[in-house]
XYZ file of C-alpha atoms in Angstrom:
484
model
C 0.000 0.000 0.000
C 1.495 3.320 -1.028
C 2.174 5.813 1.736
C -0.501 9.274 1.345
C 0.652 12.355 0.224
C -1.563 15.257 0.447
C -1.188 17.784 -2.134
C -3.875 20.023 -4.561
C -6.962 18.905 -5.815
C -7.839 16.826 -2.642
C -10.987 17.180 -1.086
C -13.223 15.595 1.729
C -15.524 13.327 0.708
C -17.581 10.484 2.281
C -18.111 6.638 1.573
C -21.280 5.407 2.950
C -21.325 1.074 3.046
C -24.522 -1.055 4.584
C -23.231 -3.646 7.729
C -24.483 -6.739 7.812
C -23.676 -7.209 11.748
C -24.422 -10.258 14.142
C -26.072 -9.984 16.889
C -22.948 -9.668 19.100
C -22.153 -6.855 16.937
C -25.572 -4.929 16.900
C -25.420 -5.146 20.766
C -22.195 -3.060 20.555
C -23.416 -0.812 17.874
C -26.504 -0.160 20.143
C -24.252 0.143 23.320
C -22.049 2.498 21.749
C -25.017 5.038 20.069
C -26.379 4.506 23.172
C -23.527 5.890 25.437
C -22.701 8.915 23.043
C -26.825 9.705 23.806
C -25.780 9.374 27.593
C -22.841 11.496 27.402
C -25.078 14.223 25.215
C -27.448 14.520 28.017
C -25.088 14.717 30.777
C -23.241 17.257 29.133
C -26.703 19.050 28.634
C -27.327 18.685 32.299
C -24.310 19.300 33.656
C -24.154 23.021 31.996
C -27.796 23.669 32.672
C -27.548 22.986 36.226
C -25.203 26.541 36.422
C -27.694 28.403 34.852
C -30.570 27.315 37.005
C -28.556 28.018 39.885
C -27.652 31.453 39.009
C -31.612 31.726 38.006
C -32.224 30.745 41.742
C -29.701 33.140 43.468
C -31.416 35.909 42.108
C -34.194 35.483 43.227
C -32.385 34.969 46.979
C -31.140 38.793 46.529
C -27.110 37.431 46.276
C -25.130 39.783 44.553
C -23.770 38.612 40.908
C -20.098 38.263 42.585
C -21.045 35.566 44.623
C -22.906 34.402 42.544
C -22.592 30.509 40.720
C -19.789 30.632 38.301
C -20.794 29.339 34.618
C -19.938 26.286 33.448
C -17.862 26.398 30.279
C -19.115 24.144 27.596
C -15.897 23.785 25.591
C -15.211 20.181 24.439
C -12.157 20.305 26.316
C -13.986 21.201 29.593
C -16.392 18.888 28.766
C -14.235 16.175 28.459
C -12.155 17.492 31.439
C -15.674 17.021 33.438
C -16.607 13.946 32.314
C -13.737 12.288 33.155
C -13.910 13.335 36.618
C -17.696 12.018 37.234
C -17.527 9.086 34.721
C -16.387 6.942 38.156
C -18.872 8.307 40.739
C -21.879 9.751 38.755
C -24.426 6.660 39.174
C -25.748 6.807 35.601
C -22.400 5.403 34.291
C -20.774 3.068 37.432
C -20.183 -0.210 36.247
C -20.384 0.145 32.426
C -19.069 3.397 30.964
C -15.920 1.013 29.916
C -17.662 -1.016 27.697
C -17.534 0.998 25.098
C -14.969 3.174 23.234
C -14.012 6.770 24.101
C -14.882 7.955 21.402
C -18.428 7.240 22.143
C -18.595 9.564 25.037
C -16.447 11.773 22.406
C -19.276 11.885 20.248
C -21.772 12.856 22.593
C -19.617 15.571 24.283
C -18.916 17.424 20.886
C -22.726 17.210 19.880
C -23.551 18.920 23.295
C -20.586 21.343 22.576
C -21.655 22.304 19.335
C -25.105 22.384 20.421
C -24.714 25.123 23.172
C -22.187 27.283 20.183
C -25.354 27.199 18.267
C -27.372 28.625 20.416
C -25.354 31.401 21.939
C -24.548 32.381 18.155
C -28.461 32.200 17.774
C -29.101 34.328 20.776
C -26.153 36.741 19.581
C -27.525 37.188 16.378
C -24.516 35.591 14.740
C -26.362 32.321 13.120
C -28.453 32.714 10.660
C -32.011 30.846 10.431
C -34.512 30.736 12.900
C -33.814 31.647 16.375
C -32.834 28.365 18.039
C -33.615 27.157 21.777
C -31.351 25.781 24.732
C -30.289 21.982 23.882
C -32.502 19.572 25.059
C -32.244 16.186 26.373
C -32.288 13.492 23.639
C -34.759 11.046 24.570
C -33.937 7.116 24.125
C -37.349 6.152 21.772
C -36.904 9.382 19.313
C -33.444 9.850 19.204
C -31.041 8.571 16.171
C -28.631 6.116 16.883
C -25.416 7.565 15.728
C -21.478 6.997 16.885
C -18.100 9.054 15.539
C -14.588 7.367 15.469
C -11.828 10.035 14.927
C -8.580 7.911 16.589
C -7.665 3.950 16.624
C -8.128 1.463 13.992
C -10.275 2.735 11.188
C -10.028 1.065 8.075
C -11.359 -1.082 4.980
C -10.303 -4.018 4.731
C -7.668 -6.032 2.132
C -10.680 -8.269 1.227
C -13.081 -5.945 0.158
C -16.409 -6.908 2.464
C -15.249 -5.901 5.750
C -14.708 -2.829 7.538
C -12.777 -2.662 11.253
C -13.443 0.074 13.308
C -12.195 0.727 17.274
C -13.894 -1.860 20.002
C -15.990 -2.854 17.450
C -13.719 -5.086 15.707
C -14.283 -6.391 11.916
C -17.425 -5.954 10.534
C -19.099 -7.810 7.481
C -20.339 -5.135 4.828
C -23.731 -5.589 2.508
C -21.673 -4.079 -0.299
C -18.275 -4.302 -1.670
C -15.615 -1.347 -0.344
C -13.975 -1.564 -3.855
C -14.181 1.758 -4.466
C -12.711 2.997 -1.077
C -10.098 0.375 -0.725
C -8.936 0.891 -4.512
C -7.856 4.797 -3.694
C -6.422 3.768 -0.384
C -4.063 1.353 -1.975
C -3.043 3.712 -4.627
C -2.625 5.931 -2.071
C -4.849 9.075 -3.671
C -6.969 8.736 -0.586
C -6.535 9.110 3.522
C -9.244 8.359 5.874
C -10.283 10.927 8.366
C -13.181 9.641 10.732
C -15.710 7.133 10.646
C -19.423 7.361 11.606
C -21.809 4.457 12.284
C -25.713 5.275 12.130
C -28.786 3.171 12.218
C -31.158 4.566 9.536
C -33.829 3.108 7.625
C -33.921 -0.005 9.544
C -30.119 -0.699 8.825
C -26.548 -0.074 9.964
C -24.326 2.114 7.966
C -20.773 3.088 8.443
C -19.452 6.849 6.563
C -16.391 7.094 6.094
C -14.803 10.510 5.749
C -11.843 10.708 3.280
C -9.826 13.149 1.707
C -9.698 12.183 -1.475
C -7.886 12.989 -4.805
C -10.458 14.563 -7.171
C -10.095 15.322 -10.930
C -12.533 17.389 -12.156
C -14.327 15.484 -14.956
C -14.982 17.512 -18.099
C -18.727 17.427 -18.912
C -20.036 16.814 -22.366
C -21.502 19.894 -23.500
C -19.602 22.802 -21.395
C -20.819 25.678 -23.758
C -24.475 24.540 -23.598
C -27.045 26.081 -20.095
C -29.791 24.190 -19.232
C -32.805 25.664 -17.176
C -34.606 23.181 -15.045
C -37.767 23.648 -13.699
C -39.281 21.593 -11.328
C -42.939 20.459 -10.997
C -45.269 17.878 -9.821
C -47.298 15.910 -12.604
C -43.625 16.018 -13.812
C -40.782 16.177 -12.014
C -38.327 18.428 -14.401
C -38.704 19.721 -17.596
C -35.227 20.720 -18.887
C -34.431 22.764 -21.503
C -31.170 24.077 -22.859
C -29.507 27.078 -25.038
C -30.318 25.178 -28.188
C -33.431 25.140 -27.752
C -34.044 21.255 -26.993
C -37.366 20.464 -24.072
C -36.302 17.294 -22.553
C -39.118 16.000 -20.067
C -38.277 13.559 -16.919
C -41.814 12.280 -15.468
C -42.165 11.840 -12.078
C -41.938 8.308 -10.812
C -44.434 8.835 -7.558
C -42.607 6.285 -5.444
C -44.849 7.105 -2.279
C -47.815 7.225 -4.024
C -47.070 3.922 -5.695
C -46.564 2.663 -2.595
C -49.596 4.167 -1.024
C -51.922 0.903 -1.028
C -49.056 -1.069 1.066
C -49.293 1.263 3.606
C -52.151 1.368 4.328
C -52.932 -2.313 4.538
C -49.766 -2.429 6.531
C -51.318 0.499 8.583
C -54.354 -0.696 9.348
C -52.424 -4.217 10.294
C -50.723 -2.303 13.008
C -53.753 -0.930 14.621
C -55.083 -3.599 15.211
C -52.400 -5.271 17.107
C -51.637 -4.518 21.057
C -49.270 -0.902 20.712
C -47.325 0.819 23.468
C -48.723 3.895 25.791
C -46.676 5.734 27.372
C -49.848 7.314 29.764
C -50.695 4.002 30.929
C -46.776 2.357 30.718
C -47.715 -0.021 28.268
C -45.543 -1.715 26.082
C -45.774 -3.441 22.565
C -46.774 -6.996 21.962
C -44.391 -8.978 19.827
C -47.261 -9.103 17.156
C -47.367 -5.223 17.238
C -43.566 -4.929 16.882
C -43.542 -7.184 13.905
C -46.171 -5.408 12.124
C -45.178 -2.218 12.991
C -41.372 -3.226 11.229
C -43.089 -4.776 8.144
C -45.100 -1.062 7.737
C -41.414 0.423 8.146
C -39.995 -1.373 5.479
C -42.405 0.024 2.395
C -41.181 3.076 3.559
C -37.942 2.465 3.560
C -38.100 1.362 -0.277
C -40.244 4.131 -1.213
C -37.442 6.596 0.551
C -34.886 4.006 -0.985
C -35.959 4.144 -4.447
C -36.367 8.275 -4.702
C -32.818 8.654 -3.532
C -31.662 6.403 -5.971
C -33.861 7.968 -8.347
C -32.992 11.939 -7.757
C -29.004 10.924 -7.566
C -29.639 9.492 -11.010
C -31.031 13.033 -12.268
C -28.725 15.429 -10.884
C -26.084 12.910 -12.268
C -26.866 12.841 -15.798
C -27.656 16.747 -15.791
C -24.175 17.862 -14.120
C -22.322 15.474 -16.234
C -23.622 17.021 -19.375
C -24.039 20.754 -19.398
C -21.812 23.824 -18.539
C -24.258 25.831 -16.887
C -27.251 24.891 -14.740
C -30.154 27.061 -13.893
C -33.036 26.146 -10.556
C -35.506 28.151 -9.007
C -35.105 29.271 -5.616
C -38.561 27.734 -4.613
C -40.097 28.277 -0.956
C -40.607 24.724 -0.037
C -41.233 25.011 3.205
C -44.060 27.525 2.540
C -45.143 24.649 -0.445
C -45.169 22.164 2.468
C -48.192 24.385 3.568
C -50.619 23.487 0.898
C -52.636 20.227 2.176
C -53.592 19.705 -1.076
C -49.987 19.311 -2.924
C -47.997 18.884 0.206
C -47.820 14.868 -0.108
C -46.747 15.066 -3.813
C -44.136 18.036 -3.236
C -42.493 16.224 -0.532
C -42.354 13.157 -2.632
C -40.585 14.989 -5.440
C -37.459 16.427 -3.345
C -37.187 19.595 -4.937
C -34.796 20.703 -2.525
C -32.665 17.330 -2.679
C -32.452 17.913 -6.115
C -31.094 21.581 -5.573
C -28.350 20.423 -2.458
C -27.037 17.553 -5.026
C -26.655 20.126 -8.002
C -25.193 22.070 -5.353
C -22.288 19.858 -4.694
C -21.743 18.028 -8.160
C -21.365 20.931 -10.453
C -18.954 22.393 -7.841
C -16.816 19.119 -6.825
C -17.218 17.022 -9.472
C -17.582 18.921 -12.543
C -16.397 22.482 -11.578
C -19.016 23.966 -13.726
C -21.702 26.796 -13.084
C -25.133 26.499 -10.719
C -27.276 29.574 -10.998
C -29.878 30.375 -8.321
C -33.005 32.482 -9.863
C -34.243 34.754 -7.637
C -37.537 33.664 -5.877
C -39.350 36.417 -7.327
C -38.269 35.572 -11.034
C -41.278 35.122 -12.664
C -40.116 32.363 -15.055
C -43.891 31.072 -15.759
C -45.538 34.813 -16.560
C -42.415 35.673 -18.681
C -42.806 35.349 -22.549
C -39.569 33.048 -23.821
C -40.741 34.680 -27.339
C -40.646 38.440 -26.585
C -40.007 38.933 -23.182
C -43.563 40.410 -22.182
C -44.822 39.861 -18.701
C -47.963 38.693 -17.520
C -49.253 40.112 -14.013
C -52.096 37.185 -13.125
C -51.103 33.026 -13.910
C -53.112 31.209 -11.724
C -51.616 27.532 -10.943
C -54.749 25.123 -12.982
C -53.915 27.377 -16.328
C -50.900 25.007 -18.305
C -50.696 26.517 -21.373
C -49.254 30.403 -21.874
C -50.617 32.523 -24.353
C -48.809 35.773 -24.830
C -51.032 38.414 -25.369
C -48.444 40.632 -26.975
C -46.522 38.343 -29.796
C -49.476 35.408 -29.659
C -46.916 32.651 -28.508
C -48.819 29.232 -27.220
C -46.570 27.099 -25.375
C -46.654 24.639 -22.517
C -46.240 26.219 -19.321
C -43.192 24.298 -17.842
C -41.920 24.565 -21.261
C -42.003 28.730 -21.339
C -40.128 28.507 -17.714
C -37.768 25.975 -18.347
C -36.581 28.035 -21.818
C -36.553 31.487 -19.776
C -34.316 29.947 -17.005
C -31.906 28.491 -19.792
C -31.700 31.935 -21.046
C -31.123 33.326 -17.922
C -27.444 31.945 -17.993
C -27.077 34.394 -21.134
C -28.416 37.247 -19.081
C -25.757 36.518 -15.972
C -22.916 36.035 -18.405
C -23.178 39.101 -21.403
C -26.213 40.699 -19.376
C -28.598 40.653 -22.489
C -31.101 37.844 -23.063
C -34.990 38.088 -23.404
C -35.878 36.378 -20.178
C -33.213 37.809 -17.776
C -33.904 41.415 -18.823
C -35.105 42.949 -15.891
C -36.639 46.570 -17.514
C -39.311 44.276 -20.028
C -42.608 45.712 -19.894
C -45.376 44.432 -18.328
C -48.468 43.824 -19.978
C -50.808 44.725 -17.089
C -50.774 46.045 -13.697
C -53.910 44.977 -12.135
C -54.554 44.893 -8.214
C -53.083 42.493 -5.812
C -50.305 41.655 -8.680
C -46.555 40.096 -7.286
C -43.108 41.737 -6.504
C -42.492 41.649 -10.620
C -45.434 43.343 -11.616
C -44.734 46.262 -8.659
C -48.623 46.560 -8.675
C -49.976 50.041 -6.467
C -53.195 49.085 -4.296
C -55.399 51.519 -4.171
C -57.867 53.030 -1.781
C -61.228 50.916 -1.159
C -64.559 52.716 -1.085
C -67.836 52.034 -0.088
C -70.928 52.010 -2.300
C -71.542 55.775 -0.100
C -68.027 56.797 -0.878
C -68.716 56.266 -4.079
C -71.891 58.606 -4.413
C -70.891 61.359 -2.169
C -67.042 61.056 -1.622
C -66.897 59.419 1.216
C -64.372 56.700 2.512
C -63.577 53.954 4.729
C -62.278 55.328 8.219
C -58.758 55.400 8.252
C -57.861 52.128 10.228
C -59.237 50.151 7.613
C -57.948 51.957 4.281
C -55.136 50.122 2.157
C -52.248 52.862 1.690
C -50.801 52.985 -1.687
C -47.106 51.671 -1.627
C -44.903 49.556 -4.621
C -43.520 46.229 -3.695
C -39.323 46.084 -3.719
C -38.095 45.054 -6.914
C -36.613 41.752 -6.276
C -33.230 40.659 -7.208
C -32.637 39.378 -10.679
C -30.535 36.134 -9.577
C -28.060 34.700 -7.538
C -24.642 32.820 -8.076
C -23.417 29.481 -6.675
């Protein structure tokens, strides 16, 4: 095996293998999740307990100089900590050396992270939504997950085994071919190892830095504009000219009917309750893993299925072009909310994301959310103000162009690459005029709302009182697009 030597063009990547473990083995991999959970929430509590403190000599009038000091929540100190009360604290006498370390590692860097989240949040330094105090992970809900960063990590000569500290050799589902053949050649160094149960299996990721060529694609001069949908998934179409149409396959929906026969199998069998203390009959358990397992294949098969997709696109064009779609706020529709999450649109974004940048070193461009690739002629460039979501087919009322709906957006985002590059192009020119302004129009169409009057107001002049009238102010003008 040749020795590693790091230079340019290396990056971190990870190899993800299925375990095939025997029950010896799954006990350990259980134990070990298991006590990074325990170490999690005894970091949790451990820093807490300060705070309520503090909380609790305020209220007893001591000064803020006497007061509790607070405990750091550094990995360091945490690990400083634990090691003190791993002997005396009852909740791990007696079997804390079971397991590796870097079990206890893992939990005491999720807790550590956890709190630098939060205080960030609370600082206004993260960005998202304002984020709580951690919480303590509870045994039922949580994920079984373990980290090795030190000791014996590595794939084995063989090809079907992977060894990993305390936990010895394990049997993989899959070859490791494709890890062990850059470790050999020595293009690639492993960094840390991660073992998770998910989807009813055992996994181990391996993270590697890794010797990367970019791969040339095949047509590097040629943007394609992608827009995403539900009775199909993408329609796809590119500088030439060319509509390319993927359907979409519907794997949950397909596997609707199995679920709910498998659903209504597991109500009628004895569950747990946790008011009452309950717990599962063996019939229950057994039907309930049978219901997990359709959807496991139905998450199975659209991974395998959007991978596929963002594949073939990034190996093939230059320049690729996505909406920036809300899909959280799409998640809010009851009505489309089953089929949107079934599609993935933002799966499909995160793995153009990292392909056209790692892989291929090509372009990703972000439209704005407020692009109005649907209203926008790809003929002439005119703009409607109203498209309500049942109408598929656009008419332009100023040139007369008929053309499929996903069609016109997926040939104004392909010429949107044009507009980012040379800053001309019919569908990224932001100063076309709009056809009509009517009331209650979007961001695009900067629509002014007008006062409202009543039938009086009308006849003699006069007007709603003034809580109650709608002032007359234009919408921002939103952002053309935005580079990845």
């Amino acid at each position: 095996m040749k020795k590693f030597q790091p230079q340019s063009g290396f990056v971190v990547q990870a190899f993800r293998f299925a375990l095939d473990p025997n029950a010896s083995q799954e006990r350990a991999l259980r134990s070990h999740c298991g006590a990074a959970r325990a170490a999690y929430n005894w970091a949790v509590g451990w820093v807490t307990a300060s705070w309520w403190q503090r909380k609790a000599e305020e209220t007893y009038g001591v000064a803020e100089a006497e007061q509790t000091q607070w405990r750091p929540w550094s990995l360091p100190s945490l690990r400083k900590a634990f090691n003190a009360a791993k002997h005396t604290d009852p909740r791990f006498a007696g079997w804390w050396e079971e397991n590796s370390k870097e079990a206890y590692s893992t939990g005491l860097a999720n807790a550590s992270a956890a709190f630098d989240n939060y205080a960030k949040s609370k600082n206004g330094k993260r960005k998202g939504a304002r984020m709580g105090p951690p919480r303590f992970k509870s045994k039922r809900k949580a994920r079984m997950s373990c980290r090795f960063t030190t000791g014996t990590i590595r794939v084995d000569a063989d090809g079907r085994h992977v060894t990993l500290p305390r936990l010895g050799t394990l049997r993989t589902h899959e070859p490791t071919d494709k890890l062990l053949t850059r470790v050999q050649a020595g293009t690639a160094r492993i960094l840390s190892a991660t073992v998770r149960h998910e989807r009813g299996r055992w996994f181990a990721s391996f993270q590697v830095e890794v010797k990367r060529d970019h791969e040339r694609v095949t047509r590097p001069d040629t943007a394609v504009g992608i827009d995403l949908g539900v009775k199909t998934l993408a329609v796809m179409a590119d500088s030439t000219g060319e509509i390319r149409t993927v359907p979409n396959p519907c794997h949950y929906d397909q596997a609707l009917k199995q679920m709910r026969r498998a659903s209504r199998t597991v109500s009628r069998r004895q569950g747990p309750d946790r008011r009452t203390g309950r717990k599962p009959s063996k019939r229950w358990e057994k039907a309930n893993a049978a219901r997990n397992k359709v959807h496991h294949r139905a998450a199975n098969l659209r991974a395998d299925a959007l991978h596929k997709l963002t594949t073939a696109v990034t190996a093939e064009y230059g320049t690729v072009v996505v909406e920036d779609l809300n899909v959280a706020g799409m998640l809010k529709n009851r009505r489309l909310a089953r089929r949107i999450a079934d599609a993935g649109f933002g799966e499909i974004r995160r793995q153009l994301d990292y392909k056209t940048r790692q892989r291929h070193a090509t372009r990703m461009i972000v439209a704005d959310r407020w692009y109005p690739s649907s209203k926008t002629c790809s003929g002439c460039g005119a703009v409607k103000a109203k498209l309500p979501l049942h109408i598929r087919t656009y008419e332009c009322d100023a040139c007369g162009l008929v053309i499929d709906r996903d069609d016109n957006a997926a040939l104004n985002l392909a010429a949107l690459a044009a507009a980012c590059t040379t800053g001309t192009g019919v569908a990224g020119d932001q100063d076309t005029p709009v056809v009509s302004k009517p009331r209650g129009a979007d961001r695009k169409t900067r629509a002014t709302r007008t006062r409202r009057k009543t039938s009086a107001g009308r006849a003699g002049g006069a007007t709603l009182p003034h809580h109650r009238q709608t002032e007359t102010r234009d919408r921002p003008q939103a952002k053309a697009l935005t580079l990845w």
